[in-house]
PDB file of N, CA and C in Angstrom:
ATOM      1  N   MET A  10      11.088   1.069 -10.099  1.00  0.00           N
ATOM      2  CA  MET A  10      11.137   2.302  -8.973  1.00  0.00           C
ATOM      3  C   MET A  10      10.769   1.797  -7.788  1.00  0.00           C
ATOM      4  N   LEU A  11      11.263   1.975  -6.618  1.00  0.00           N
ATOM      5  CA  LEU A  11      10.687   1.620  -5.286  1.00  0.00           C
ATOM      6  C   LEU A  11      10.145   2.630  -4.612  1.00  0.00           C
ATOM      7  N   PHE A  12       9.200   2.615  -3.924  1.00  0.00           N
ATOM      8  CA  PHE A  12       8.540   3.644  -3.135  1.00  0.00           C
ATOM      9  C   PHE A  12       7.968   2.984  -1.869  1.00  0.00           C
ATOM     10  N   LYS A  13       8.272   3.822  -0.795  1.00  0.00           N
ATOM     11  CA  LYS A  13       7.707   3.426   0.652  1.00  0.00           C
ATOM     12  C   LYS A  13       6.349   4.434   0.578  1.00  0.00           C
ATOM     13  N   VAL A  14       5.350   3.477   0.995  1.00  0.00           N
ATOM     14  CA  VAL A  14       3.637   4.297   1.019  1.00  0.00           C
ATOM     15  C   VAL A  14       3.283   4.023   2.415  1.00  0.00           C
ATOM     16  N   GLU A  15       3.066   5.060   3.273  1.00  0.00           N
ATOM     17  CA  GLU A  15       2.576   5.025   4.375  1.00  0.00           C
ATOM     18  C   GLU A  15       0.732   5.220   4.234  1.00  0.00           C
ATOM     19  N   MET A  16      -0.145   4.178   4.631  1.00  0.00           N
ATOM     20  CA  MET A  16      -1.337   4.287   4.434  1.00  0.00           C
ATOM     21  C   MET A  16      -2.067   4.354   5.709  1.00  0.00           C
ATOM     22  N   ASP A  17      -2.713   5.392   6.280  1.00  0.00           N
ATOM     23  CA  ASP A  17      -3.518   5.606   7.352  1.00  0.00           C
ATOM     24  C   ASP A  17      -5.182   5.552   7.157  1.00  0.00           C
ATOM     25  N   VAL A  18      -5.766   4.824   7.251  1.00  0.00           N
ATOM     26  CA  VAL A  18      -7.087   4.737   6.804  1.00  0.00           C
ATOM     27  C   VAL A  18      -8.288   5.170   7.944  1.00  0.00           C
ATOM     28  N   ARG A  19      -9.162   6.144   7.792  1.00  0.00           N
ATOM     29  CA  ARG A  19     -10.086   6.849   8.480  1.00  0.00           C
ATOM     30  C   ARG A  19     -11.227   6.529   7.588  1.00  0.00           C
ATOM     31  N   VAL A  20     -11.996   5.523   8.478  1.00  0.00           N
ATOM     32  CA  VAL A  20     -13.275   5.290   8.128  1.00  0.00           C
ATOM     33  C   VAL A  20     -14.588   6.181   8.971  1.00  0.00           C
ATOM     34  N   PRO A  21     -15.402   6.663   8.385  1.00  0.00           N
ATOM     35  CA  PRO A  21     -16.431   7.550   9.629  1.00  0.00           C
ATOM     36  C   PRO A  21     -16.897   6.666  10.538  1.00  0.00           C
ATOM     37  N   LEU A  22     -17.269   6.807  11.730  1.00  0.00           N
ATOM     38  CA  LEU A  22     -17.713   5.737  12.436  1.00  0.00           C
ATOM     39  C   LEU A  22     -19.181   5.345  12.216  1.00  0.00           C
ATOM     40  N   ASP A  23     -19.823   6.320  11.396  1.00  0.00           N
ATOM     41  CA  ASP A  23     -21.372   5.880  11.342  1.00  0.00           C
ATOM     42  C   ASP A  23     -21.554   5.264   9.695  1.00  0.00           C
ATOM     43  N   TYR A  24     -20.247   4.625   9.312  1.00  0.00           N
ATOM     44  CA  TYR A  24     -20.170   4.183   8.006  1.00  0.00           C
ATOM     45  C   TYR A  24     -20.699   2.780   8.035  1.00  0.00           C
ATOM     46  N   ASP A  25     -21.489   2.289   7.061  1.00  0.00           N
ATOM     47  CA  ASP A  25     -22.492   1.161   7.273  1.00  0.00           C
ATOM     48  C   ASP A  25     -21.454  -0.073   7.307  1.00  0.00           C
ATOM     49  N   PRO A  26     -21.278  -0.980   8.445  1.00  0.00           N
ATOM     50  CA  PRO A  26     -20.390  -1.896   8.661  1.00  0.00           C
ATOM     51  C   PRO A  26     -20.371  -3.183   7.441  1.00  0.00           C
ATOM     52  N   ALA A  27     -21.621  -3.385   6.836  1.00  0.00           N
ATOM     53  CA  ALA A  27     -21.573  -4.088   6.040  1.00  0.00           C
ATOM     54  C   ALA A  27     -20.785  -3.900   4.805  1.00  0.00           C
ATOM     55  N   ARG A  28     -21.020  -2.735   4.417  1.00  0.00           N
ATOM     56  CA  ARG A  28     -20.468  -2.003   3.388  1.00  0.00           C
ATOM     57  C   ARG A  28     -18.650  -1.884   3.614  1.00  0.00           C
ATOM     58  N   PHE A  29     -18.494  -1.757   4.919  1.00  0.00           N
ATOM     59  CA  PHE A  29     -16.704  -1.477   4.981  1.00  0.00           C
ATOM     60  C   PHE A  29     -16.210  -3.101   5.100  1.00  0.00           C
ATOM     61  N   GLU A  30     -17.039  -4.175   5.423  1.00  0.00           N
ATOM     62  CA  GLU A  30     -16.399  -5.308   5.511  1.00  0.00           C
ATOM     63  C   GLU A  30     -16.117  -5.899   3.853  1.00  0.00           C
ATOM     64  N   ALA A  31     -17.436  -5.372   3.237  1.00  0.00           N
ATOM     65  CA  ALA A  31     -17.137  -5.809   1.471  1.00  0.00           C
ATOM     66  C   ALA A  31     -15.785  -4.876   1.079  1.00  0.00           C
ATOM     67  N   LEU A  32     -15.613  -3.768   1.550  1.00  0.00           N
ATOM     68  CA  LEU A  32     -14.480  -2.966   0.844  1.00  0.00           C
ATOM     69  C   LEU A  32     -13.205  -3.490   1.574  1.00  0.00           C
ATOM     70  N   LYS A  33     -13.250  -4.205   2.835  1.00  0.00           N
ATOM     71  CA  LYS A  33     -11.811  -4.627   3.428  1.00  0.00           C
ATOM     72  C   LYS A  33     -11.748  -5.891   2.605  1.00  0.00           C
ATOM     73  N   ALA A  34     -12.617  -6.589   2.128  1.00  0.00           N
ATOM     74  CA  ALA A  34     -12.557  -7.978   1.318  1.00  0.00           C
ATOM     75  C   ALA A  34     -11.775  -7.419   0.141  1.00  0.00           C
ATOM     76  N   ALA A  35     -12.465  -6.613  -0.573  1.00  0.00           N
ATOM     77  CA  ALA A  35     -11.984  -6.187  -1.901  1.00  0.00           C
ATOM     78  C   ALA A  35     -10.906  -5.511  -1.824  1.00  0.00           C
ATOM     79  N   GLU A  36     -10.176  -4.951  -0.838  1.00  0.00           N
ATOM     80  CA  GLU A  36      -8.932  -4.355  -0.498  1.00  0.00           C
ATOM     81  C   GLU A  36      -7.849  -5.522  -0.666  1.00  0.00           C
ATOM     82  N   LYS A  37      -8.333  -6.437   0.164  1.00  0.00           N
ATOM     83  CA  LYS A  37      -7.330  -7.789   0.374  1.00  0.00           C
ATOM     84  C   LYS A  37      -7.272  -8.432  -0.780  1.00  0.00           C
ATOM     85  N   ALA A  38      -8.045  -8.555  -1.550  1.00  0.00           N
ATOM     86  CA  ALA A  38      -7.735  -9.388  -2.884  1.00  0.00           C
ATOM     87  C   ALA A  38      -7.072  -8.639  -3.660  1.00  0.00           C
ATOM     88  N   ARG A  39      -7.448  -7.328  -3.870  1.00  0.00           N
ATOM     89  CA  ARG A  39      -6.469  -6.403  -4.659  1.00  0.00           C
ATOM     90  C   ARG A  39      -4.845  -6.639  -4.207  1.00  0.00           C
ATOM     91  N   PHE A  40      -5.035  -6.246  -2.852  1.00  0.00           N
ATOM     92  CA  PHE A  40      -3.489  -6.374  -2.344  1.00  0.00           C
ATOM     93  C   PHE A  40      -2.915  -7.620  -2.659  1.00  0.00           C
ATOM     94  N   GLN A  41      -3.499  -8.946  -2.624  1.00  0.00           N
ATOM     95  CA  GLN A  41      -3.004 -10.404  -2.690  1.00  0.00           C
ATOM     96  C   GLN A  41      -2.352 -10.484  -4.351  1.00  0.00           C
ATOM     97  N   GLU A  42      -3.354  -9.515  -5.230  1.00  0.00           N
ATOM     98  CA  GLU A  42      -3.028  -9.741  -6.720  1.00  0.00           C
ATOM     99  C   GLU A  42      -1.840  -8.864  -6.994  1.00  0.00           C
ATOM    100  N   LEU A  43      -1.608  -7.679  -6.187  1.00  0.00           N
ATOM    101  CA  LEU A  43      -0.659  -7.040  -6.720  1.00  0.00           C
ATOM    102  C   LEU A  43       0.659  -7.525  -5.987  1.00  0.00           C
ATOM    103  N   GLN A  44       0.306  -8.155  -4.798  1.00  0.00           N
ATOM    104  CA  GLN A  44       1.683  -8.616  -4.170  1.00  0.00           C
ATOM    105  C   GLN A  44       1.943 -10.057  -4.855  1.00  0.00           C
ATOM    106  N   ARG A  45       1.297 -10.934  -5.537  1.00  0.00           N
ATOM    107  CA  ARG A  45       1.611 -11.902  -6.416  1.00  0.00           C
ATOM    108  C   ARG A  45       2.458 -11.426  -7.634  1.00  0.00           C
ATOM    109  N   ALA A  46       1.856 -10.331  -8.268  1.00  0.00           N
ATOM    110  CA  ALA A  46       2.707  -9.830  -9.366  1.00  0.00           C
ATOM    111  C   ALA A  46       3.938  -9.136  -9.034  1.00  0.00           C
ATOM    112  N   GLY A  47       4.435  -9.104  -7.689  1.00  0.00           N
ATOM    113  CA  GLY A  47       5.332  -8.202  -7.246  1.00  0.00           C
ATOM    114  C   GLY A  47       5.604  -7.075  -7.279  1.00  0.00           C
ATOM    115  N   THR A  48       4.499  -6.140  -7.558  1.00  0.00           N
ATOM    116  CA  THR A  48       4.326  -4.814  -7.328  1.00  0.00           C
ATOM    117  C   THR A  48       4.264  -4.151  -5.970  1.00  0.00           C
ATOM    118  N   TRP A  49       3.553  -4.536  -5.362  1.00  0.00           N
ATOM    119  CA  TRP A  49       3.545  -4.606  -3.901  1.00  0.00           C
ATOM    120  C   TRP A  49       4.271  -5.593  -2.897  1.00  0.00           C
ATOM    121  N   ARG A  50       5.515  -5.024  -3.030  1.00  0.00           N
ATOM    122  CA  ARG A  50       6.595  -6.208  -2.307  1.00  0.00           C
ATOM    123  C   ARG A  50       6.516  -6.285  -0.838  1.00  0.00           C
ATOM    124  N   HIS A  51       6.226  -5.443  -0.054  1.00  0.00           N
ATOM    125  CA  HIS A  51       6.045  -5.811   1.290  1.00  0.00           C
ATOM    126  C   HIS A  51       4.927  -4.902   1.941  1.00  0.00           C
ATOM    127  N   ILE A  52       4.576  -5.332   3.097  1.00  0.00           N
ATOM    128  CA  ILE A  52       3.485  -4.570   3.797  1.00  0.00           C
ATOM    129  C   ILE A  52       3.883  -4.769   5.356  1.00  0.00           C
ATOM    130  N   TRP A  53       3.495  -3.804   5.993  1.00  0.00           N
ATOM    131  CA  TRP A  53       3.676  -4.094   7.627  1.00  0.00           C
ATOM    132  C   TRP A  53       2.627  -3.320   8.356  1.00  0.00           C
ATOM    133  N   ARG A  54       2.093  -3.651   9.296  1.00  0.00           N
ATOM    134  CA  ARG A  54       1.462  -3.132   9.999  1.00  0.00           C
ATOM    135  C   ARG A  54       1.694  -2.078  11.030  1.00  0.00           C
ATOM    136  N   VAL A  55       1.185  -0.861  11.455  1.00  0.00           N
ATOM    137  CA  VAL A  55       1.616  -0.042  12.502  1.00  0.00           C
ATOM    138  C   VAL A  55       1.137  -0.413  13.795  1.00  0.00           C
ATOM    139  N   VAL A  56       1.831  -0.677  14.576  1.00  0.00           N
ATOM    140  CA  VAL A  56       1.024  -1.349  16.178  1.00  0.00           C
ATOM    141  C   VAL A  56       0.249  -0.077  16.255  1.00  0.00           C
ATOM    142  N   GLY A  57      -1.131  -0.512  16.917  1.00  0.00           N
ATOM    143  CA  GLY A  57      -2.015   0.220  17.578  1.00  0.00           C
ATOM    144  C   GLY A  57      -2.834   1.213  16.869  1.00  0.00           C
ATOM    145  N   GLN A  58      -2.470   1.062  15.315  1.00  0.00           N
ATOM    146  CA  GLN A  58      -3.245   2.095  14.432  1.00  0.00           C
ATOM    147  C   GLN A  58      -3.840   1.205  13.294  1.00  0.00           C
ATOM    148  N   TYR A  59      -4.787   1.834  12.570  1.00  0.00           N
ATOM    149  CA  TYR A  59      -5.296   0.945  11.294  1.00  0.00           C
ATOM    150  C   TYR A  59      -4.380   1.708  10.160  1.00  0.00           C
ATOM    151  N   SER A  60      -3.362   1.418  10.238  1.00  0.00           N
ATOM    152  CA  SER A  60      -2.305   1.943   9.291  1.00  0.00           C
ATOM    153  C   SER A  60      -1.301   0.859   8.818  1.00  0.00           C
ATOM    154  N   ASN A  61      -0.570   0.821   7.624  1.00  0.00           N
ATOM    155  CA  ASN A  61       0.500   0.156   7.074  1.00  0.00           C
ATOM    156  C   ASN A  61       1.619   0.964   6.602  1.00  0.00           C
ATOM    157  N   VAL A  62       2.672   0.213   6.341  1.00  0.00           N
ATOM    158  CA  VAL A  62       3.933   0.719   5.554  1.00  0.00           C
ATOM    159  C   VAL A  62       4.262  -0.304   4.755  1.00  0.00           C
ATOM    160  N   SER A  63       4.246   0.066   3.525  1.00  0.00           N
ATOM    161  CA  SER A  63       4.434  -0.681   2.270  1.00  0.00           C
ATOM    162  C   SER A  63       5.569  -0.260   1.523  1.00  0.00           C
ATOM    163  N   ILE A  64       6.235  -1.466   0.651  1.00  0.00           N
ATOM    164  CA  ILE A  64       7.141  -1.010  -0.278  1.00  0.00           C
ATOM    165  C   ILE A  64       6.449  -1.839  -1.555  1.00  0.00           C
ATOM    166  N   PHE A  65       6.746  -0.438  -2.725  1.00  0.00           N
ATOM    167  CA  PHE A  65       5.949  -0.806  -4.001  1.00  0.00           C
ATOM    168  C   PHE A  65       7.123  -0.833  -5.018  1.00  0.00           C
ATOM    169  N   ASP A  66       6.808  -1.489  -5.939  1.00  0.00           N
ATOM    170  CA  ASP A  66       7.932  -1.827  -7.059  1.00  0.00           C
ATOM    171  C   ASP A  66       7.169  -1.546  -8.445  1.00  0.00           C
ATOM    172  N   VAL A  67       7.524  -0.491  -8.981  1.00  0.00           N
ATOM    173  CA  VAL A  67       6.408  -0.133 -10.287  1.00  0.00           C
ATOM    174  C   VAL A  67       7.477   0.618 -11.280  1.00  0.00           C
ATOM    175  N   GLU A  68       6.736   0.802 -12.546  1.00  0.00           N
ATOM    176  CA  GLU A  68       7.441   1.329 -13.522  1.00  0.00           C
ATOM    177  C   GLU A  68       7.851   3.023 -13.362  1.00  0.00           C
ATOM    178  N   SER A  69       6.674   3.647 -12.523  1.00  0.00           N
ATOM    179  CA  SER A  69       6.452   4.787 -12.790  1.00  0.00           C
ATOM    180  C   SER A  69       5.677   5.544 -11.829  1.00  0.00           C
ATOM    181  N   ASN A  70       5.994   6.913 -11.664  1.00  0.00           N
ATOM    182  CA  ASN A  70       4.833   7.675 -10.675  1.00  0.00           C
ATOM    183  C   ASN A  70       3.835   7.453 -11.062  1.00  0.00           C
ATOM    184  N   ALA A  71       3.085   7.692 -12.347  1.00  0.00           N
ATOM    185  CA  ALA A  71       1.948   7.222 -12.581  1.00  0.00           C
ATOM    186  C   ALA A  71       1.236   6.045 -12.545  1.00  0.00           C
ATOM    187  N   GLN A  72       1.925   5.171 -12.660  1.00  0.00           N
ATOM    188  CA  GLN A  72       1.725   3.701 -12.148  1.00  0.00           C
ATOM    189  C   GLN A  72       1.129   3.436 -10.825  1.00  0.00           C
ATOM    190  N   LEU A  73       2.010   4.090 -10.099  1.00  0.00           N
ATOM    191  CA  LEU A  73       1.882   4.019  -8.294  1.00  0.00           C
ATOM    192  C   LEU A  73       0.769   4.865  -8.121  1.00  0.00           C
ATOM    193  N   HIS A  74       0.414   5.841  -8.703  1.00  0.00           N
ATOM    194  CA  HIS A  74      -0.723   6.917  -8.409  1.00  0.00           C
ATOM    195  C   HIS A  74      -2.005   6.134  -8.926  1.00  0.00           C
ATOM    196  N   ASP A  75      -1.923   5.421 -10.113  1.00  0.00           N
ATOM    197  CA  ASP A  75      -3.283   4.770 -10.384  1.00  0.00           C
ATOM    198  C   ASP A  75      -3.590   3.413  -9.742  1.00  0.00           C
ATOM    199  N   LEU A  76      -2.339   2.869  -9.096  1.00  0.00           N
ATOM    200  CA  LEU A  76      -2.443   1.601  -8.141  1.00  0.00           C
ATOM    201  C   LEU A  76      -3.173   2.150  -7.009  1.00  0.00           C
ATOM    202  N   LEU A  77      -2.881   3.335  -6.353  1.00  0.00           N
ATOM    203  CA  LEU A  77      -3.036   3.739  -5.144  1.00  0.00           C
ATOM    204  C   LEU A  77      -4.492   4.516  -5.077  1.00  0.00           C
ATOM    205  N   THR A  78      -4.776   4.639  -6.063  1.00  0.00           N
ATOM    206  CA  THR A  78      -5.977   5.877  -6.053  1.00  0.00           C
ATOM    207  C   THR A  78      -7.128   4.725  -6.618  1.00  0.00           C
ATOM    208  N   GLY A  79      -6.635   3.644  -7.084  1.00  0.00           N
ATOM    209  CA  GLY A  79      -7.627   2.634  -7.535  1.00  0.00           C
ATOM    210  C   GLY A  79      -7.782   1.433  -6.203  1.00  0.00           C
ATOM    211  N   LEU A  80      -7.392   1.467  -5.495  1.00  0.00           N
ATOM    212  CA  LEU A  80      -7.726   0.605  -4.134  1.00  0.00           C
ATOM    213  C   LEU A  80      -9.021   0.970  -3.583  1.00  0.00           C
ATOM    214  N   PRO A  81      -9.843   0.120  -3.140  1.00  0.00           N
ATOM    215  CA  PRO A  81     -11.064   0.107  -2.591  1.00  0.00           C
ATOM    216  C   PRO A  81     -11.104   0.821  -1.814  1.00  0.00           C
ATOM    217  N   LEU A  82     -10.317   1.205  -0.968  1.00  0.00           N
ATOM    218  CA  LEU A  82     -10.211   1.563   0.542  1.00  0.00           C
ATOM    219  C   LEU A  82      -9.673   3.083   0.550  1.00  0.00           C
ATOM    220  N   TYR A  83      -9.114   3.463  -0.764  1.00  0.00           N
ATOM    221  CA  TYR A  83      -8.644   4.820  -1.200  1.00  0.00           C
ATOM    222  C   TYR A  83      -9.513   5.804  -0.726  1.00  0.00           C
ATOM    223  N   PRO A  84     -10.517   5.923  -0.730  1.00  0.00           N
ATOM    224  CA  PRO A  84     -11.400   7.413  -0.399  1.00  0.00           C
ATOM    225  C   PRO A  84     -11.287   7.532   1.255  1.00  0.00           C
ATOM    226  N   PHE A  85     -10.906   6.701   1.912  1.00  0.00           N
ATOM    227  CA  PHE A  85     -10.746   6.726   3.287  1.00  0.00           C
ATOM    228  C   PHE A  85      -9.223   6.850   3.790  1.00  0.00           C
ATOM    229  N   MET A  86      -8.305   6.718   2.846  1.00  0.00           N
ATOM    230  CA  MET A  86      -6.946   6.889   3.373  1.00  0.00           C
ATOM    231  C   MET A  86      -6.254   8.326   3.298  1.00  0.00           C
ATOM    232  N   GLU A  87      -5.230   8.311   3.927  1.00  0.00           N
ATOM    233  CA  GLU A  87      -4.360   9.442   3.955  1.00  0.00           C
ATOM    234  C   GLU A  87      -2.965   8.542   3.868  1.00  0.00           C
ATOM    235  N   VAL A  88      -2.255   9.000   2.564  1.00  0.00           N
ATOM    236  CA  VAL A  88      -1.086   8.364   2.080  1.00  0.00           C
ATOM    237  C   VAL A  88       0.059   9.542   2.103  1.00  0.00           C
ATOM    238  N   LYS A  89       0.993   8.906   2.426  1.00  0.00           N
ATOM    239  CA  LYS A  89       2.396   9.750   2.324  1.00  0.00           C
ATOM    240  C   LYS A  89       3.541   8.659   1.434  1.00  0.00           C
ATOM    241  N   VAL A  90       4.015   9.263   0.158  1.00  0.00           N
ATOM    242  CA  VAL A  90       4.712   8.449  -0.480  1.00  0.00           C
ATOM    243  C   VAL A  90       5.909   9.003  -0.623  1.00  0.00           C
ATOM    244  N   THR A  91       7.110   8.134  -0.353  1.00  0.00           N
ATOM    245  CA  THR A  91       8.694   8.465  -0.448  1.00  0.00           C
ATOM    246  C   THR A  91       8.988   7.413  -1.494  1.00  0.00           C
ATOM    247  N   ALA A  92       9.665   8.199  -2.309  1.00  0.00           N
ATOM    248  CA  ALA A  92      10.733   7.512  -3.314  1.00  0.00           C
ATOM    249  C   ALA A  92      12.002   7.210  -2.729  1.00  0.00           C
ATOM    250  N   LEU A  93      12.268   5.978  -3.007  1.00  0.00           N
ATOM    251  CA  LEU A  93      13.604   5.143  -2.485  1.00  0.00           C
ATOM    252  C   LEU A  93      14.271   4.536  -3.427  1.00  0.00           C
ATOM    253  N   CYS A  94      15.966   4.602  -3.368  1.00  0.00           N
ATOM    254  CA  CYS A  94      16.943   4.202  -4.261  1.00  0.00           C
ATOM    255  C   CYS A  94      17.539   3.178  -3.457  1.00  0.00           C
ATOM    256  N   ARG A  95      18.410   2.276  -4.442  1.00  0.00           N
ATOM    257  CA  ARG A  95      19.183   1.311  -3.580  1.00  0.00           C
ATOM    258  C   ARG A  95      20.228   2.034  -3.096  1.00  0.00           C
ATOM    259  N   HIS A  96      20.588   1.350  -1.942  1.00  0.00           N
ATOM    260  CA  HIS A  96      21.771   2.071  -1.052  1.00  0.00           C
ATOM    261  C   HIS A  96      22.788   1.143  -1.463  1.00  0.00           C
ATOM    262  N   PRO A  97      24.040   2.185  -1.761  1.00  0.00           N
ATOM    263  CA  PRO A  97      25.410   1.300  -2.359  1.00  0.00           C
ATOM    264  C   PRO A  97      25.869   0.055  -1.423  1.00  0.00           C
ATOM    265  N   SER A  98      25.247   0.243  -0.078  1.00  0.00           N
ATOM    266  CA  SER A  98      26.191  -1.024   0.846  1.00  0.00           C
ATOM    267  C   SER A  98      25.053  -2.201   0.925  1.00  0.00           C
ATOM    268  N   SER A  99      23.695  -2.172   0.366  1.00  0.00           N
ATOM    269  CA  SER A  99      23.074  -3.089   0.112  1.00  0.00           C
ATOM    270  C   SER A  99      23.435  -4.808  -0.516  1.00  0.00           C
ATOM    271  N   LEU A 100      23.103  -5.403   0.527  1.00  0.00           N
ATOM    272  CA  LEU A 100      23.893  -7.162  -0.033  1.00  0.00           C
ATOM    273  C   LEU A 100      22.696  -7.304  -1.146  1.00  0.00           C
ATOM    274  N   HIS A 101      21.665  -7.011  -1.165  1.00  0.00           N
ATOM    275  CA  HIS A 101      20.673  -7.577  -2.133  1.00  0.00           C
ATOM    276  C   HIS A 101      20.860  -6.793  -3.275  1.00  0.00           C
ATOM    277  N   ASP A 102      20.928  -7.683  -4.198  1.00  0.00           N
ATOM    278  CA  ASP A 102      20.853  -7.361  -5.944  1.00  0.00           C
ATOM    279  C   ASP A 102      19.537  -6.769  -6.330  1.00  0.00           C
ATOM    280  N   ASP A 103      18.155  -7.258  -5.791  1.00  0.00           N
ATOM    281  CA  ASP A 103      17.180  -6.788  -6.266  1.00  0.00           C
ATOM    282  C   ASP A 103      16.595  -5.571  -5.568  1.00  0.00           C
ATOM    283  N   ASP A 104      17.730  -4.947  -4.908  1.00  0.00           N
ATOM    284  CA  ASP A 104      16.858  -3.398  -4.277  1.00  0.00           C
ATOM    285  C   ASP A 104      17.548  -2.468  -5.568  1.00  0.00           C
ATOM    286  N   ARG A 105      16.517  -2.511  -6.196  1.00  0.00           N
ATOM    287  CA  ARG A 105      16.846  -1.330  -7.522  1.00  0.00           C
ATOM    288  C   ARG A 105      15.979  -0.328  -7.537  1.00  0.00           C
TER     289      ARG A 105
END
């Protein structure tokens, strides 16, 4: 199942910078692990914001929920999820 996930990160200005750097490093490591597994298929930055738009390929809604809530920066995220399905005119066979 494909999902578009929009993530806006909102970290309090008074949050400890060292803890925040550690969280960002952990987030990057987890993202790269999921990307290598093919689960986090695409990620794009939103210009001028601490936000991204991503495409996830998961087996179920529950799996996506568990992945998102397990992200190190999740407590600071506002997340919007949209389910996607293959467009009949797509030339790409892997758009399932």
